[in-house]
Structures are given as C-alpha cells and as structure tokens.
Amino acid sequence: MKTHIEYLDYIETIKDVIIGETLEREDAETLIWEHADSSEHVIYYGKAHDLVHLVRNWDSSLYNEAQDEVEELNGGEFLDYDTYATRLAFSIIRIHLSQLVYEQIEKREEAAA
C-alpha cells in the first residue's frame, strides 16, 4: 500500500465485510480484532512499517491514538523495532475499523428507529 487512498480503500473494504456479517456491536468487535490481527499489514514487518509510516504522515491523530494504545497494552515491556511496528499497525487498523463500523451501526440503528 503506497498511498492513503489505497489505505482508505483497504479499511473501507474490511468495514463492508464486517457490516455484511453483523450489526451486533459485540460480534462486530470480535470481527474487527480478527481482521486487524490477520491483516498482512500486521503480520509482515515490512508492510507494518509501510502502513505506520503512511498513517503517521497522513493522520497523526490516528497514529498518536494507536501509539497510546500500544503503550497501554504493552505494560512497559520493551519491544524491538519490528514488533513495535506490527503492534502499531494492528492498533491503527483496529481503531480506524472500530470508528467506521460503529458509525455505520449507529446510522442503521437510527434509520430503523
């Protein structure tokens, strides 16, 4: 993934898959974690570094939020550079997917009410 448009398309595609499977928040949370955890951008160091770099340059608030999450979940454990990048990539994807999926669920709930 080389551009933020490719990143947005990637996240949007995953969001659509999750919304297509469930509109239940608890089930959606599970699917969000599964998709983020199994992403090639989390599994492979090089892709994780590319994603982190891309998001850091494009959306610093998302990057900072992911960095805070990694530090919180890490519990003070020292992480090597590659491991840190993969955890940041996971958090970036998880946070962004959560925002999009829950926004979509809320819209549908409002429309149904």
CSV table of C-alpha atoms in Angstrom, one decimal, residues 3-107:
chain,number,residue,atom,x,y,z
A,3,THR,CA,-1.0,5.9,-0.8
A,4,HIS,CA,-3.5,7.0,1.8
A,5,ILE,CA,-6.3,6.4,-0.8
A,6,GLU,CA,-5.2,2.7,-1.0
A,7,TYR,CA,-5.2,2.6,2.8
A,8,LEU,CA,-8.7,4.1,2.9
A,9,ASP,CA,-10.0,1.6,0.3
A,10,TYR,CA,-8.4,-1.2,2.2
A,11,ILE,CA,-10.1,-0.2,5.5
A,12,GLU,CA,-13.4,0.5,3.7
A,13,THR,CA,-13.4,-3.0,2.2
A,14,ILE,CA,-12.9,-4.6,5.6
A,15,LYS,CA,-15.6,-2.4,7.1
A,16,ASP,CA,-18.0,-3.5,4.4
A,17,VAL,CA,-17.2,-7.2,5.1
A,18,ILE,CA,-17.8,-6.8,8.8
A,19,ILE,CA,-21.1,-4.8,8.3
A,20,GLY,CA,-22.2,-7.5,5.9
A,21,GLU,CA,-21.7,-10.2,8.5
A,22,THR,CA,-23.2,-8.5,11.6
A,23,LEU,CA,-24.7,-5.3,13.0
A,24,GLU,CA,-24.3,-6.5,16.6
A,25,ARG,CA,-21.7,-4.5,18.4
A,26,GLU,CA,-20.2,-7.4,20.3
A,27,ASP,CA,-19.9,-9.5,17.2
A,28,ALA,CA,-18.5,-6.6,15.3
A,29,GLU,CA,-15.8,-6.0,17.9
A,30,THR,CA,-14.7,-9.6,17.6
A,31,LEU,CA,-14.6,-9.3,13.8
A,32,ILE,CA,-12.7,-6.1,14.0
A,33,TRP,CA,-10.0,-7.6,16.2
A,34,GLU,CA,-9.8,-10.7,13.9
A,35,HIS,CA,-9.4,-8.7,10.7
A,36,ALA,CA,-6.9,-6.4,12.2
A,37,ASP,CA,-4.9,-9.3,13.7
A,38,SER,CA,-4.8,-11.3,10.5
A,39,SER,CA,-4.0,-8.3,8.2
A,40,GLU,CA,-0.9,-8.8,6.1
A,41,HIS,CA,0.0,-5.2,7.2
A,42,VAL,CA,0.3,-6.6,10.8
A,43,ILE,CA,1.8,-10.0,10.0
A,44,TYR,CA,4.7,-8.8,7.8
A,45,TYR,CA,7.3,-6.4,9.3
A,46,GLY,CA,7.9,-4.5,6.0
A,47,LYS,CA,4.2,-4.0,5.4
A,48,ALA,CA,3.7,-2.9,9.0
A,49,HIS,CA,6.4,-0.3,8.7
A,50,ASP,CA,4.9,1.0,5.5
A,51,LEU,CA,1.5,1.3,7.0
A,52,VAL,CA,2.7,3.0,10.1
A,53,HIS,CA,4.8,5.4,8.1
A,54,LEU,CA,1.9,6.2,5.8
A,55,VAL,CA,-0.6,6.8,8.6
A,56,ARG,CA,1.9,8.8,10.6
A,57,ASN,CA,2.3,11.2,7.7
A,58,TRP,CA,-1.3,11.3,6.7
A,59,ASP,CA,-3.3,11.2,10.0
A,60,SER,CA,-1.1,12.0,13.0
A,61,SER,CA,-4.1,11.8,15.4
A,62,LEU,CA,-4.8,8.2,14.4
A,63,TYR,CA,-1.1,7.4,14.7
A,64,ASN,CA,-0.9,9.0,18.2
A,65,GLU,CA,-4.0,7.2,19.4
A,66,ALA,CA,-2.6,3.9,18.2
A,67,GLN,CA,0.7,4.7,19.9
A,68,ASP,CA,-1.1,5.4,23.2
A,69,GLU,CA,-2.9,2.1,22.8
A,70,VAL,CA,0.3,0.1,22.2
A,71,GLU,CA,1.9,1.7,25.2
A,72,GLU,CA,-1.1,0.9,27.4
A,73,LEU,CA,-1.4,-2.7,26.2
A,74,ASN,CA,2.3,-3.2,26.3
A,75,GLY,CA,2.5,-2.7,30.0
A,76,GLY,CA,6.0,-1.3,30.0
A,77,GLU,CA,7.6,-4.3,28.2
A,78,PHE,CA,10.5,-3.4,25.9
A,79,LEU,CA,9.6,-4.1,22.2
A,80,ASP,CA,12.1,-4.3,19.4
A,81,TYR,CA,11.5,-2.0,16.4
A,82,ASP,CA,9.7,-4.6,14.2
A,83,THR,CA,7.4,-5.8,16.9
A,84,TYR,CA,6.5,-2.3,17.8
A,85,ALA,CA,5.7,-1.5,14.2
A,86,THR,CA,3.4,-4.6,13.9
A,87,ARG,CA,1.6,-3.6,17.1
A,88,LEU,CA,1.2,-0.1,15.9
A,89,ALA,CA,-0.2,-1.3,12.6
A,90,PHE,CA,-2.6,-3.6,14.5
A,91,SER,CA,-3.8,-0.7,16.6
A,92,ILE,CA,-4.1,1.7,13.6
A,93,ILE,CA,-6.3,-0.8,11.8
A,94,ARG,CA,-8.3,-1.8,14.8
A,95,ILE,CA,-9.0,1.8,15.9
A,96,HIS,CA,-9.9,3.0,12.4
A,97,LEU,CA,-12.2,0.0,11.7
A,98,SER,CA,-13.9,0.4,15.1
A,99,GLN,CA,-14.7,4.1,14.3
A,100,LEU,CA,-16.1,3.2,10.8
A,101,VAL,CA,-18.0,0.1,11.8
A,102,TYR,CA,-19.6,1.6,14.9
A,103,GLU,CA,-20.5,4.7,12.9
A,104,GLN,CA,-22.3,2.5,10.3
A,105,ILE,CA,-24.1,0.5,13.0
A,106,GLU,CA,-25.3,3.7,14.7
A,107,LYS,CA,-26.6,5.1,11.3
